[in-house]
Amino acid sequence: MRTIAVTRELNAGIGNCELTFLPRSEIDFGRAQQQHQDYQSALASLGCETVVIPAPSGLADSVFIEDTALVLDDFAVMLRPGVASRRPEVAGVAEVLRQYRLLKAIEAPGTVDGGDLLRVGSTIFAGLSTRSNQSGIRQLSNIVSDYGITVETVETAKCLHLKSAVSEVAPGTLLINPDWVSSSTFAKFELIPIDEKEAHAANALRIGADVIYPSSFPRTIDKLARRGLNVVPVDLSELQKAEGAVTCCSLIFSTP
Ligand code: CIR
């Protein structure tokens, strides 16, 4: 099996990105491009074949490709992002994913951002957030239930997406910010709390036995390393100004 990482080029208009919890600050486009390049190199160094989709003009947030689709083993679900400005991103991603998977879709009035979907084994935890609504989560649940996958809704309020608050760093081991999401929801898993001085540190991208992770959270990196995890640090400081993180810049899946 090959591991594919689909990414999307950074849009020159990223300075006009959507922002929910952060104030707007200037993004250095050249630096952001270099950081995005380094992120893609990190994916390649871990054995991923990267497929890069061009970014059409006008789609300021298109680099955050995770929010447009959920790729599962047998099919992919094209999502319907919670903000209208991001919905035109979906079509270009669908064109690429249809080469690998049968496509299903979330329809209006449902909305789901991929950042709200945390898959752990046969469960998808779905964040009910400013971006993902009951209708979207219900549709997703109906789509995946035929394939033995269960959807559990998790309320989020203090952060953009569920995966801002919790992500998987090893099979059955979750990195969590317990101030942003209830630990009791994930009681059956091994939990690693982030360092409390690094509120945004719970988003990690697991690629097999390795974890791509922002270099801006050194205290939490120490914690992960002490647990024996192999952390591959990437500097994403410019994309973090756009409320981006490591999971949101790729769609990762296996293909023969
Ligand atoms: C947005 O607000 O939609 C973008 N500026 C950031 C999206 C980040 N997506 C993610 O973490 N899945």
PDB file of C-alpha atoms and ligand atoms in Angstrom:
ATOM      1  CA  MET A   1       0.000   0.000   0.000  1.00  0.00           C
ATOM      2  CA  ARG A   2       1.110   3.584  -0.703  1.00  0.00           C
ATOM      3  CA  THR A   3       0.326   6.477   1.638  1.00  0.00           C
ATOM      4  CA  ILE A   4      -0.980   9.537  -0.219  1.00  0.00           C
ATOM      5  CA  ALA A   5      -0.900  13.022   1.303  1.00  0.00           C
ATOM      6  CA  VAL A   6      -3.034  15.467  -0.661  1.00  0.00           C
ATOM      7  CA  THR A   7      -2.110  19.080   0.020  1.00  0.00           C
ATOM      8  CA  ARG A   8      -3.192  22.337  -1.576  1.00  0.00           C
ATOM      9  CA  GLU A   9      -1.004  25.257  -2.600  1.00  0.00           C
ATOM     10  CA  LEU A  10      -1.075  28.312  -0.442  1.00  0.00           C
ATOM     11  CA  ASN A  11      -3.294  31.078  -1.826  1.00  0.00           C
ATOM     12  CA  ALA A  12      -1.748  34.534  -2.193  1.00  0.00           C
ATOM     13  CA  GLY A  13      -4.886  35.943  -0.543  1.00  0.00           C
ATOM     14  CA  ILE A  14      -4.363  34.049   2.715  1.00  0.00           C
ATOM     15  CA  GLY A  15      -4.199  37.391   4.525  1.00  0.00           C
ATOM     16  CA  ASN A  16      -7.993  37.540   4.043  1.00  0.00           C
ATOM     17  CA  CYS A  17      -8.559  34.147   5.678  1.00  0.00           C
ATOM     18  CA  GLU A  18     -11.440  33.375   8.008  1.00  0.00           C
ATOM     19  CA  LEU A  19     -10.643  34.040  11.677  1.00  0.00           C
ATOM     20  CA  THR A  20     -12.787  33.047  14.647  1.00  0.00           C
ATOM     21  CA  PHE A  21     -10.724  33.082  17.833  1.00  0.00           C
ATOM     22  CA  LEU A  22      -7.569  34.991  16.806  1.00  0.00           C
ATOM     23  CA  PRO A  23      -7.179  38.679  15.953  1.00  0.00           C
ATOM     24  CA  ARG A  24      -5.896  39.356  12.425  1.00  0.00           C
ATOM     25  CA  SER A  25      -2.139  39.763  12.156  1.00  0.00           C
ATOM     26  CA  GLU A  26      -0.005  40.165   9.050  1.00  0.00           C
ATOM     27  CA  ILE A  27       1.077  36.928   7.359  1.00  0.00           C
ATOM     28  CA  ASP A  28       4.467  36.904   5.613  1.00  0.00           C
ATOM     29  CA  PHE A  29       3.487  35.092   2.403  1.00  0.00           C
ATOM     30  CA  GLY A  30       7.022  34.079   1.407  1.00  0.00           C
ATOM     31  CA  ARG A  31       7.686  32.654   4.853  1.00  0.00           C
ATOM     32  CA  ALA A  32       4.324  30.907   4.899  1.00  0.00           C
ATOM     33  CA  GLN A  33       5.143  29.311   1.527  1.00  0.00           C
ATOM     34  CA  GLN A  34       8.512  28.084   2.822  1.00  0.00           C
ATOM     35  CA  GLN A  35       6.878  26.637   5.935  1.00  0.00           C
ATOM     36  CA  HIS A  36       4.239  24.910   3.830  1.00  0.00           C
ATOM     37  CA  GLN A  37       7.002  23.496   1.621  1.00  0.00           C
ATOM     38  CA  ASP A  38       8.828  22.194   4.722  1.00  0.00           C
ATOM     39  CA  TYR A  39       5.591  20.618   5.956  1.00  0.00           C
ATOM     40  CA  GLN A  40       5.233  18.783   2.632  1.00  0.00           C
ATOM     41  CA  SER A  41       8.878  17.693   2.853  1.00  0.00           C
ATOM     42  CA  ALA A  42       8.193  16.315   6.358  1.00  0.00           C
ATOM     43  CA  LEU A  43       5.302  14.276   4.917  1.00  0.00           C
ATOM     44  CA  ALA A  44       7.554  12.984   2.123  1.00  0.00           C
ATOM     45  CA  SER A  45      10.333  12.112   4.608  1.00  0.00           C
ATOM     46  CA  LEU A  46       7.826   9.871   6.417  1.00  0.00           C
ATOM     47  CA  GLY A  47       7.013   7.974   3.226  1.00  0.00           C
ATOM     48  CA  CYS A  48       3.976   9.888   1.953  1.00  0.00           C
ATOM     49  CA  GLU A  49       3.524  10.524  -1.769  1.00  0.00           C
ATOM     50  CA  THR A  50       2.377  14.131  -1.914  1.00  0.00           C
ATOM     51  CA  VAL A  51      -0.242  15.187  -4.447  1.00  0.00           C
ATOM     52  CA  VAL A  52      -0.457  18.978  -4.593  1.00  0.00           C
ATOM     53  CA  ILE A  53      -3.668  20.638  -5.827  1.00  0.00           C
ATOM     54  CA  PRO A  54      -3.293  24.171  -7.246  1.00  0.00           C
ATOM     55  CA  ALA A  55      -5.072  26.969  -5.392  1.00  0.00           C
ATOM     56  CA  PRO A  56      -7.462  28.992  -7.533  1.00  0.00           C
ATOM     57  CA  SER A  57      -7.501  32.722  -6.808  1.00  0.00           C
ATOM     58  CA  GLY A  58     -10.061  33.967  -4.327  1.00  0.00           C
ATOM     59  CA  LEU A  59     -10.002  30.933  -2.032  1.00  0.00           C
ATOM     60  CA  ALA A  60      -8.045  32.442   0.860  1.00  0.00           C
ATOM     61  CA  ASP A  61      -8.233  29.356   3.110  1.00  0.00           C
ATOM     62  CA  SER A  62      -7.751  26.625   0.504  1.00  0.00           C
ATOM     63  CA  VAL A  63      -4.422  25.463   2.015  1.00  0.00           C
ATOM     64  CA  PHE A  64      -6.482  24.062   4.905  1.00  0.00           C
ATOM     65  CA  ILE A  65      -7.639  21.140   2.785  1.00  0.00           C
ATOM     66  CA  GLU A  66      -8.627  18.926   5.729  1.00  0.00           C
ATOM     67  CA  ASP A  67     -11.868  20.859   6.120  1.00  0.00           C
ATOM     68  CA  THR A  68     -13.156  19.814   2.682  1.00  0.00           C
ATOM     69  CA  ALA A  69     -13.218  16.013   2.945  1.00  0.00           C
ATOM     70  CA  LEU A  70     -13.096  12.937   5.138  1.00  0.00           C
ATOM     71  CA  VAL A  71     -11.279  10.081   3.438  1.00  0.00           C
ATOM     72  CA  LEU A  72     -12.146   6.613   4.756  1.00  0.00           C
ATOM     73  CA  ASP A  73     -10.992   3.179   3.562  1.00  0.00           C
ATOM     74  CA  ASP A  74     -13.882   2.514   1.174  1.00  0.00           C
ATOM     75  CA  PHE A  75     -15.029   6.002   0.163  1.00  0.00           C
ATOM     76  CA  ALA A  76     -14.588   9.706   0.846  1.00  0.00           C
ATOM     77  CA  VAL A  77     -17.196  12.130   2.150  1.00  0.00           C
ATOM     78  CA  MET A  78     -17.057  15.576   0.571  1.00  0.00           C
ATOM     79  CA  LEU A  79     -17.874  17.951   3.383  1.00  0.00           C
ATOM     80  CA  ARG A  80     -19.727  21.246   3.427  1.00  0.00           C
ATOM     81  CA  PRO A  81     -17.622  23.785   5.376  1.00  0.00           C
ATOM     82  CA  GLY A  82     -19.389  25.892   7.965  1.00  0.00           C
ATOM     83  CA  VAL A  83     -18.419  29.238   6.456  1.00  0.00           C
ATOM     84  CA  ALA A  84     -19.792  30.054   2.994  1.00  0.00           C
ATOM     85  CA  SER A  85     -16.458  31.501   1.796  1.00  0.00           C
ATOM     86  CA  ARG A  86     -14.896  28.037   2.040  1.00  0.00           C
ATOM     87  CA  ARG A  87     -17.543  25.980   0.229  1.00  0.00           C
ATOM     88  CA  PRO A  88     -16.101  26.623  -3.272  1.00  0.00           C
ATOM     89  CA  GLU A  89     -12.926  24.825  -2.112  1.00  0.00           C
ATOM     90  CA  VAL A  90     -14.680  21.456  -2.168  1.00  0.00           C
ATOM     91  CA  ALA A  91     -15.094  20.927  -5.940  1.00  0.00           C
ATOM     92  CA  GLY A  92     -11.362  21.028  -6.747  1.00  0.00           C
ATOM     93  CA  VAL A  93     -10.581  18.540  -3.986  1.00  0.00           C
ATOM     94  CA  ALA A  94     -13.373  16.220  -5.178  1.00  0.00           C
ATOM     95  CA  GLU A  95     -11.785  16.139  -8.662  1.00  0.00           C
ATOM     96  CA  VAL A  96      -8.614  14.659  -7.164  1.00  0.00           C
ATOM     97  CA  LEU A  97     -10.198  12.345  -4.593  1.00  0.00           C
ATOM     98  CA  ARG A  98     -12.461  10.714  -7.190  1.00  0.00           C
ATOM     99  CA  GLN A  99      -9.294   9.171  -8.673  1.00  0.00           C
ATOM    100  CA  TYR A 100      -8.893   7.195  -5.424  1.00  0.00           C
ATOM    101  CA  ARG A 101     -12.309   6.802  -3.797  1.00  0.00           C
ATOM    102  CA  LEU A 102     -16.042   6.661  -4.438  1.00  0.00           C
ATOM    103  CA  LEU A 103     -17.454  10.011  -3.284  1.00  0.00           C
ATOM    104  CA  LYS A 104     -20.379  10.746  -0.994  1.00  0.00           C
ATOM    105  CA  ALA A 105     -21.392  14.213   0.208  1.00  0.00           C
ATOM    106  CA  ILE A 106     -22.872  16.280   3.015  1.00  0.00           C
ATOM    107  CA  GLU A 107     -25.798  18.329   1.695  1.00  0.00           C
ATOM    108  CA  ALA A 108     -27.380  21.639   2.842  1.00  0.00           C
ATOM    109  CA  PRO A 109     -28.404  22.560   5.468  1.00  0.00           C
ATOM    110  CA  GLY A 110     -25.716  20.334   6.936  1.00  0.00           C
ATOM    111  CA  THR A 111     -22.265  21.719   7.591  1.00  0.00           C
ATOM    112  CA  VAL A 112     -19.147  19.842   8.660  1.00  0.00           C
ATOM    113  CA  ASP A 113     -15.494  20.966   8.706  1.00  0.00           C
ATOM    114  CA  GLY A 114     -12.948  18.139   8.601  1.00  0.00           C
ATOM    115  CA  GLY A 115     -11.158  19.743  11.540  1.00  0.00           C
ATOM    116  CA  ASP A 116     -14.124  18.670  13.653  1.00  0.00           C
ATOM    117  CA  LEU A 117     -13.726  14.981  12.767  1.00  0.00           C
ATOM    118  CA  LEU A 118     -11.420  12.829  14.855  1.00  0.00           C
ATOM    119  CA  ARG A 119     -11.363   9.189  13.793  1.00  0.00           C
ATOM    120  CA  VAL A 120     -10.067   6.702  16.341  1.00  0.00           C
ATOM    121  CA  GLY A 121     -10.525   3.107  15.165  1.00  0.00           C
ATOM    122  CA  SER A 122     -14.172   2.524  14.300  1.00  0.00           C
ATOM    123  CA  THR A 123     -15.388   5.715  16.015  1.00  0.00           C
ATOM    124  CA  ILE A 124     -15.548   9.191  14.539  1.00  0.00           C
ATOM    125  CA  PHE A 125     -15.810  11.888  17.198  1.00  0.00           C
ATOM    126  CA  ALA A 126     -17.578  14.855  15.600  1.00  0.00           C
ATOM    127  CA  GLY A 127     -17.281  18.324  17.112  1.00  0.00           C
ATOM    128  CA  LEU A 128     -20.498  20.299  17.294  1.00  0.00           C
ATOM    129  CA  SER A 129     -18.932  23.716  16.747  1.00  0.00           C
ATOM    130  CA  THR A 130     -19.408  27.081  15.072  1.00  0.00           C
ATOM    131  CA  ARG A 131     -18.543  25.193  11.832  1.00  0.00           C
ATOM    132  CA  SER A 132     -20.225  21.790  12.121  1.00  0.00           C
ATOM    133  CA  ASN A 133     -23.952  21.482  12.851  1.00  0.00           C
ATOM    134  CA  GLN A 134     -26.376  18.754  13.944  1.00  0.00           C
ATOM    135  CA  SER A 135     -27.675  18.177  10.416  1.00  0.00           C
ATOM    136  CA  GLY A 136     -24.175  17.685   9.002  1.00  0.00           C
ATOM    137  CA  ILE A 137     -23.143  15.322  11.785  1.00  0.00           C
ATOM    138  CA  ARG A 138     -26.384  13.334  11.426  1.00  0.00           C
ATOM    139  CA  GLN A 139     -25.814  12.976   7.667  1.00  0.00           C
ATOM    140  CA  LEU A 140     -22.256  11.815   8.286  1.00  0.00           C
ATOM    141  CA  SER A 141     -23.471   9.295  10.827  1.00  0.00           C
ATOM    142  CA  ASN A 142     -26.017   7.895   8.339  1.00  0.00           C
ATOM    143  CA  ILE A 143     -23.366   7.628   5.619  1.00  0.00           C
ATOM    144  CA  VAL A 144     -20.761   5.771   7.702  1.00  0.00           C
ATOM    145  CA  SER A 145     -23.043   3.553   9.799  1.00  0.00           C
ATOM    146  CA  ASP A 146     -23.387   1.008   6.957  1.00  0.00           C
ATOM    147  CA  TYR A 147     -19.625   0.519   7.131  1.00  0.00           C
ATOM    148  CA  GLY A 148     -19.420  -0.294  10.854  1.00  0.00           C
ATOM    149  CA  ILE A 149     -18.327   3.200  11.872  1.00  0.00           C
ATOM    150  CA  THR A 150     -20.055   5.016  14.721  1.00  0.00           C
ATOM    151  CA  VAL A 151     -20.242   8.806  15.080  1.00  0.00           C
ATOM    152  CA  GLU A 152     -20.171  10.372  18.551  1.00  0.00           C
ATOM    153  CA  THR A 153     -21.034  14.055  18.867  1.00  0.00           C
ATOM    154  CA  VAL A 154     -18.794  16.160  21.126  1.00  0.00           C
ATOM    155  CA  GLU A 155     -19.699  19.729  22.084  1.00  0.00           C
ATOM    156  CA  THR A 156     -16.919  22.285  21.605  1.00  0.00           C
ATOM    157  CA  ALA A 157     -17.089  25.951  22.517  1.00  0.00           C
ATOM    158  CA  LYS A 158     -13.674  27.370  23.298  1.00  0.00           C
ATOM    159  CA  CYS A 159     -11.804  26.460  20.127  1.00  0.00           C
ATOM    160  CA  LEU A 160     -12.258  26.451  16.348  1.00  0.00           C
ATOM    161  CA  HIS A 161     -12.477  22.691  15.807  1.00  0.00           C
ATOM    162  CA  LEU A 162     -12.610  19.495  17.854  1.00  0.00           C
ATOM    163  CA  LYS A 163      -9.091  18.654  16.662  1.00  0.00           C
ATOM    164  CA  SER A 164      -7.837  21.980  18.056  1.00  0.00           C
ATOM    165  CA  ALA A 165      -8.561  20.301  21.407  1.00  0.00           C
ATOM    166  CA  VAL A 166      -7.728  16.633  20.866  1.00  0.00           C
ATOM    167  CA  SER A 167      -5.876  14.496  18.318  1.00  0.00           C
ATOM    168  CA  GLU A 168      -4.391  11.001  18.079  1.00  0.00           C
ATOM    169  CA  VAL A 169      -0.616  10.652  18.555  1.00  0.00           C
ATOM    170  CA  ALA A 170      -0.373   6.834  18.674  1.00  0.00           C
ATOM    171  CA  PRO A 171      -2.992   4.095  18.268  1.00  0.00           C
ATOM    172  CA  GLY A 172      -5.481   4.704  21.098  1.00  0.00           C
ATOM    173  CA  THR A 173      -3.405   7.531  22.615  1.00  0.00           C
ATOM    174  CA  LEU A 174      -4.781  11.065  22.418  1.00  0.00           C
ATOM    175  CA  LEU A 175      -3.124  14.424  23.016  1.00  0.00           C
ATOM    176  CA  ILE A 176      -5.709  16.628  24.712  1.00  0.00           C
ATOM    177  CA  ASN A 177      -6.329  20.128  26.043  1.00  0.00           C
ATOM    178  CA  PRO A 178      -8.734  19.317  28.913  1.00  0.00           C
ATOM    179  CA  ASP A 179      -9.755  22.995  29.164  1.00  0.00           C
ATOM    180  CA  TRP A 180     -11.213  22.889  25.671  1.00  0.00           C
ATOM    181  CA  VAL A 181     -12.859  19.470  25.610  1.00  0.00           C
ATOM    182  CA  SER A 182     -14.011  17.114  28.337  1.00  0.00           C
ATOM    183  CA  SER A 183     -11.506  14.347  29.131  1.00  0.00           C
ATOM    184  CA  SER A 184     -14.377  12.103  30.277  1.00  0.00           C
ATOM    185  CA  THR A 185     -15.573  11.808  26.648  1.00  0.00           C
ATOM    186  CA  PHE A 186     -12.289  10.062  25.841  1.00  0.00           C
ATOM    187  CA  ALA A 187     -11.967   8.066  29.086  1.00  0.00           C
ATOM    188  CA  LYS A 188     -11.384   4.743  27.307  1.00  0.00           C
ATOM    189  CA  PHE A 189      -8.221   6.055  25.651  1.00  0.00           C
ATOM    190  CA  GLU A 190      -4.789   6.830  27.035  1.00  0.00           C
ATOM    191  CA  LEU A 191      -4.671  10.618  27.371  1.00  0.00           C
ATOM    192  CA  ILE A 192      -1.653  12.917  27.272  1.00  0.00           C
ATOM    193  CA  PRO A 193      -2.601  16.413  28.472  1.00  0.00           C
ATOM    194  CA  ILE A 194      -0.801  19.261  26.703  1.00  0.00           C
ATOM    195  CA  ASP A 195       1.461  21.524  28.745  1.00  0.00           C
ATOM    196  CA  GLU A 196      -0.936  24.040  30.251  1.00  0.00           C
ATOM    197  CA  LYS A 197       1.177  26.987  29.033  1.00  0.00           C
ATOM    198  CA  GLU A 198       0.580  25.893  25.403  1.00  0.00           C
ATOM    199  CA  ALA A 199      -3.185  26.105  24.875  1.00  0.00           C
ATOM    200  CA  HIS A 200      -3.049  25.469  21.098  1.00  0.00           C
ATOM    201  CA  ALA A 201      -0.795  22.414  21.413  1.00  0.00           C
ATOM    202  CA  ALA A 202      -3.336  19.577  21.098  1.00  0.00           C
ATOM    203  CA  ASN A 203      -3.274  19.289  17.300  1.00  0.00           C
ATOM    204  CA  ALA A 204      -0.784  16.667  16.101  1.00  0.00           C
ATOM    205  CA  LEU A 205      -0.589  14.764  12.815  1.00  0.00           C
ATOM    206  CA  ARG A 206       0.175  11.060  13.237  1.00  0.00           C
ATOM    207  CA  ILE A 207       1.768   9.341  10.261  1.00  0.00           C
ATOM    208  CA  GLY A 208       2.185   5.707  11.294  1.00  0.00           C
ATOM    209  CA  ALA A 209       4.613   5.671  14.231  1.00  0.00           C
ATOM    210  CA  ASP A 210       5.670   9.317  13.782  1.00  0.00           C
ATOM    211  CA  VAL A 211       4.040  12.602  14.746  1.00  0.00           C
ATOM    212  CA  ILE A 212       4.336  15.808  12.693  1.00  0.00           C
ATOM    213  CA  TYR A 213       4.033  18.567  15.226  1.00  0.00           C
ATOM    214  CA  PRO A 214       4.504  22.375  15.523  1.00  0.00           C
ATOM    215  CA  SER A 215       7.909  23.446  16.831  1.00  0.00           C
ATOM    216  CA  SER A 216       6.169  26.325  18.660  1.00  0.00           C
ATOM    217  CA  PHE A 217       5.113  24.029  21.539  1.00  0.00           C
ATOM    218  CA  PRO A 218       8.447  22.858  23.046  1.00  0.00           C
ATOM    219  CA  ARG A 219       7.002  21.908  26.438  1.00  0.00           C
ATOM    220  CA  THR A 220       4.436  19.584  24.909  1.00  0.00           C
ATOM    221  CA  ILE A 221       7.106  18.217  22.520  1.00  0.00           C
ATOM    222  CA  ASP A 222       9.097  17.218  25.622  1.00  0.00           C
ATOM    223  CA  LYS A 223       6.056  15.453  27.027  1.00  0.00           C
ATOM    224  CA  LEU A 224       5.510  13.533  23.783  1.00  0.00           C
ATOM    225  CA  ALA A 225       9.187  12.606  23.547  1.00  0.00           C
ATOM    226  CA  ARG A 226       9.191  11.365  27.151  1.00  0.00           C
ATOM    227  CA  ARG A 227       6.337   9.020  26.145  1.00  0.00           C
ATOM    228  CA  GLY A 228       8.654   7.579  23.499  1.00  0.00           C
ATOM    229  CA  LEU A 229       6.922   9.202  20.533  1.00  0.00           C
ATOM    230  CA  ASN A 230       8.986  10.230  17.518  1.00  0.00           C
ATOM    231  CA  VAL A 231       8.152  13.908  16.987  1.00  0.00           C
ATOM    232  CA  VAL A 232       8.963  15.524  13.629  1.00  0.00           C
ATOM    233  CA  PRO A 233       8.837  19.273  14.356  1.00  0.00           C
ATOM    234  CA  VAL A 234       7.693  21.771  11.718  1.00  0.00           C
ATOM    235  CA  ASP A 235       7.602  25.559  11.997  1.00  0.00           C
ATOM    236  CA  LEU A 236       4.072  26.661  11.030  1.00  0.00           C
ATOM    237  CA  SER A 237       4.108  30.072  12.701  1.00  0.00           C
ATOM    238  CA  GLU A 238       2.654  31.918   9.664  1.00  0.00           C
ATOM    239  CA  LEU A 239      -0.193  29.437   9.097  1.00  0.00           C
ATOM    240  CA  GLN A 240      -0.950  29.490  12.829  1.00  0.00           C
ATOM    241  CA  LYS A 241      -1.805  33.210  12.371  1.00  0.00           C
ATOM    242  CA  ALA A 242      -4.604  31.966  10.065  1.00  0.00           C
ATOM    243  CA  GLU A 243      -5.778  29.515  12.772  1.00  0.00           C
ATOM    244  CA  GLY A 244      -4.118  26.692  10.879  1.00  0.00           C
ATOM    245  CA  ALA A 245      -2.450  23.672  12.455  1.00  0.00           C
ATOM    246  CA  VAL A 246      -0.755  20.445  11.330  1.00  0.00           C
ATOM    247  CA  THR A 247      -3.752  18.217  10.585  1.00  0.00           C
ATOM    248  CA  CYS A 248      -5.538  20.836   8.507  1.00  0.00           C
ATOM    249  CA  CYS A 249      -2.953  21.084   5.726  1.00  0.00           C
ATOM    250  CA  SER A 250      -3.314  17.556   4.335  1.00  0.00           C
ATOM    251  CA  LEU A 251      -5.614  14.616   3.627  1.00  0.00           C
ATOM    252  CA  ILE A 252      -3.790  11.358   4.316  1.00  0.00           C
ATOM    253  CA  PHE A 253      -4.935   7.923   3.108  1.00  0.00           C
ATOM    254  CA  SER A 254      -3.720   4.589   1.817  1.00  0.00           C
ATOM    255  CA  THR A 255      -4.142   3.266  -1.695  1.00  0.00           C
ATOM    256  CA  PRO A 256      -2.871   0.097  -3.459  1.00  0.00           C
TER     257      PRO A 256
HETATM  258  C1  CIR B   1     -10.669  28.890   8.920  1.00  0.00           C
HETATM  259  O1  CIR B   1     -11.027  29.676   9.791  1.00  0.00           O
HETATM  260  O2  CIR B   1     -11.451  28.154   8.338  1.00  0.00           O
HETATM  261  C2  CIR B   1      -9.194  28.871   8.541  1.00  0.00           C
HETATM  262  N1  CIR B   1      -8.657  30.190   8.668  1.00  0.00           N
HETATM  263  C3  CIR B   1      -8.430  27.894   9.390  1.00  0.00           C
HETATM  264  C4  CIR B   1      -8.890  26.487   9.215  1.00  0.00           C
HETATM  265  C5  CIR B   1      -8.074  25.518   9.995  1.00  0.00           C
HETATM  266  N2  CIR B   1      -8.570  24.206   9.768  1.00  0.00           N
HETATM  267  C6  CIR B   1      -8.324  23.172  10.552  1.00  0.00           C
HETATM  268  O3  CIR B   1      -7.643  23.278  11.558  1.00  0.00           O
HETATM  269  N3  CIR B   1      -8.878  22.006  10.217  1.00  0.00           N
END
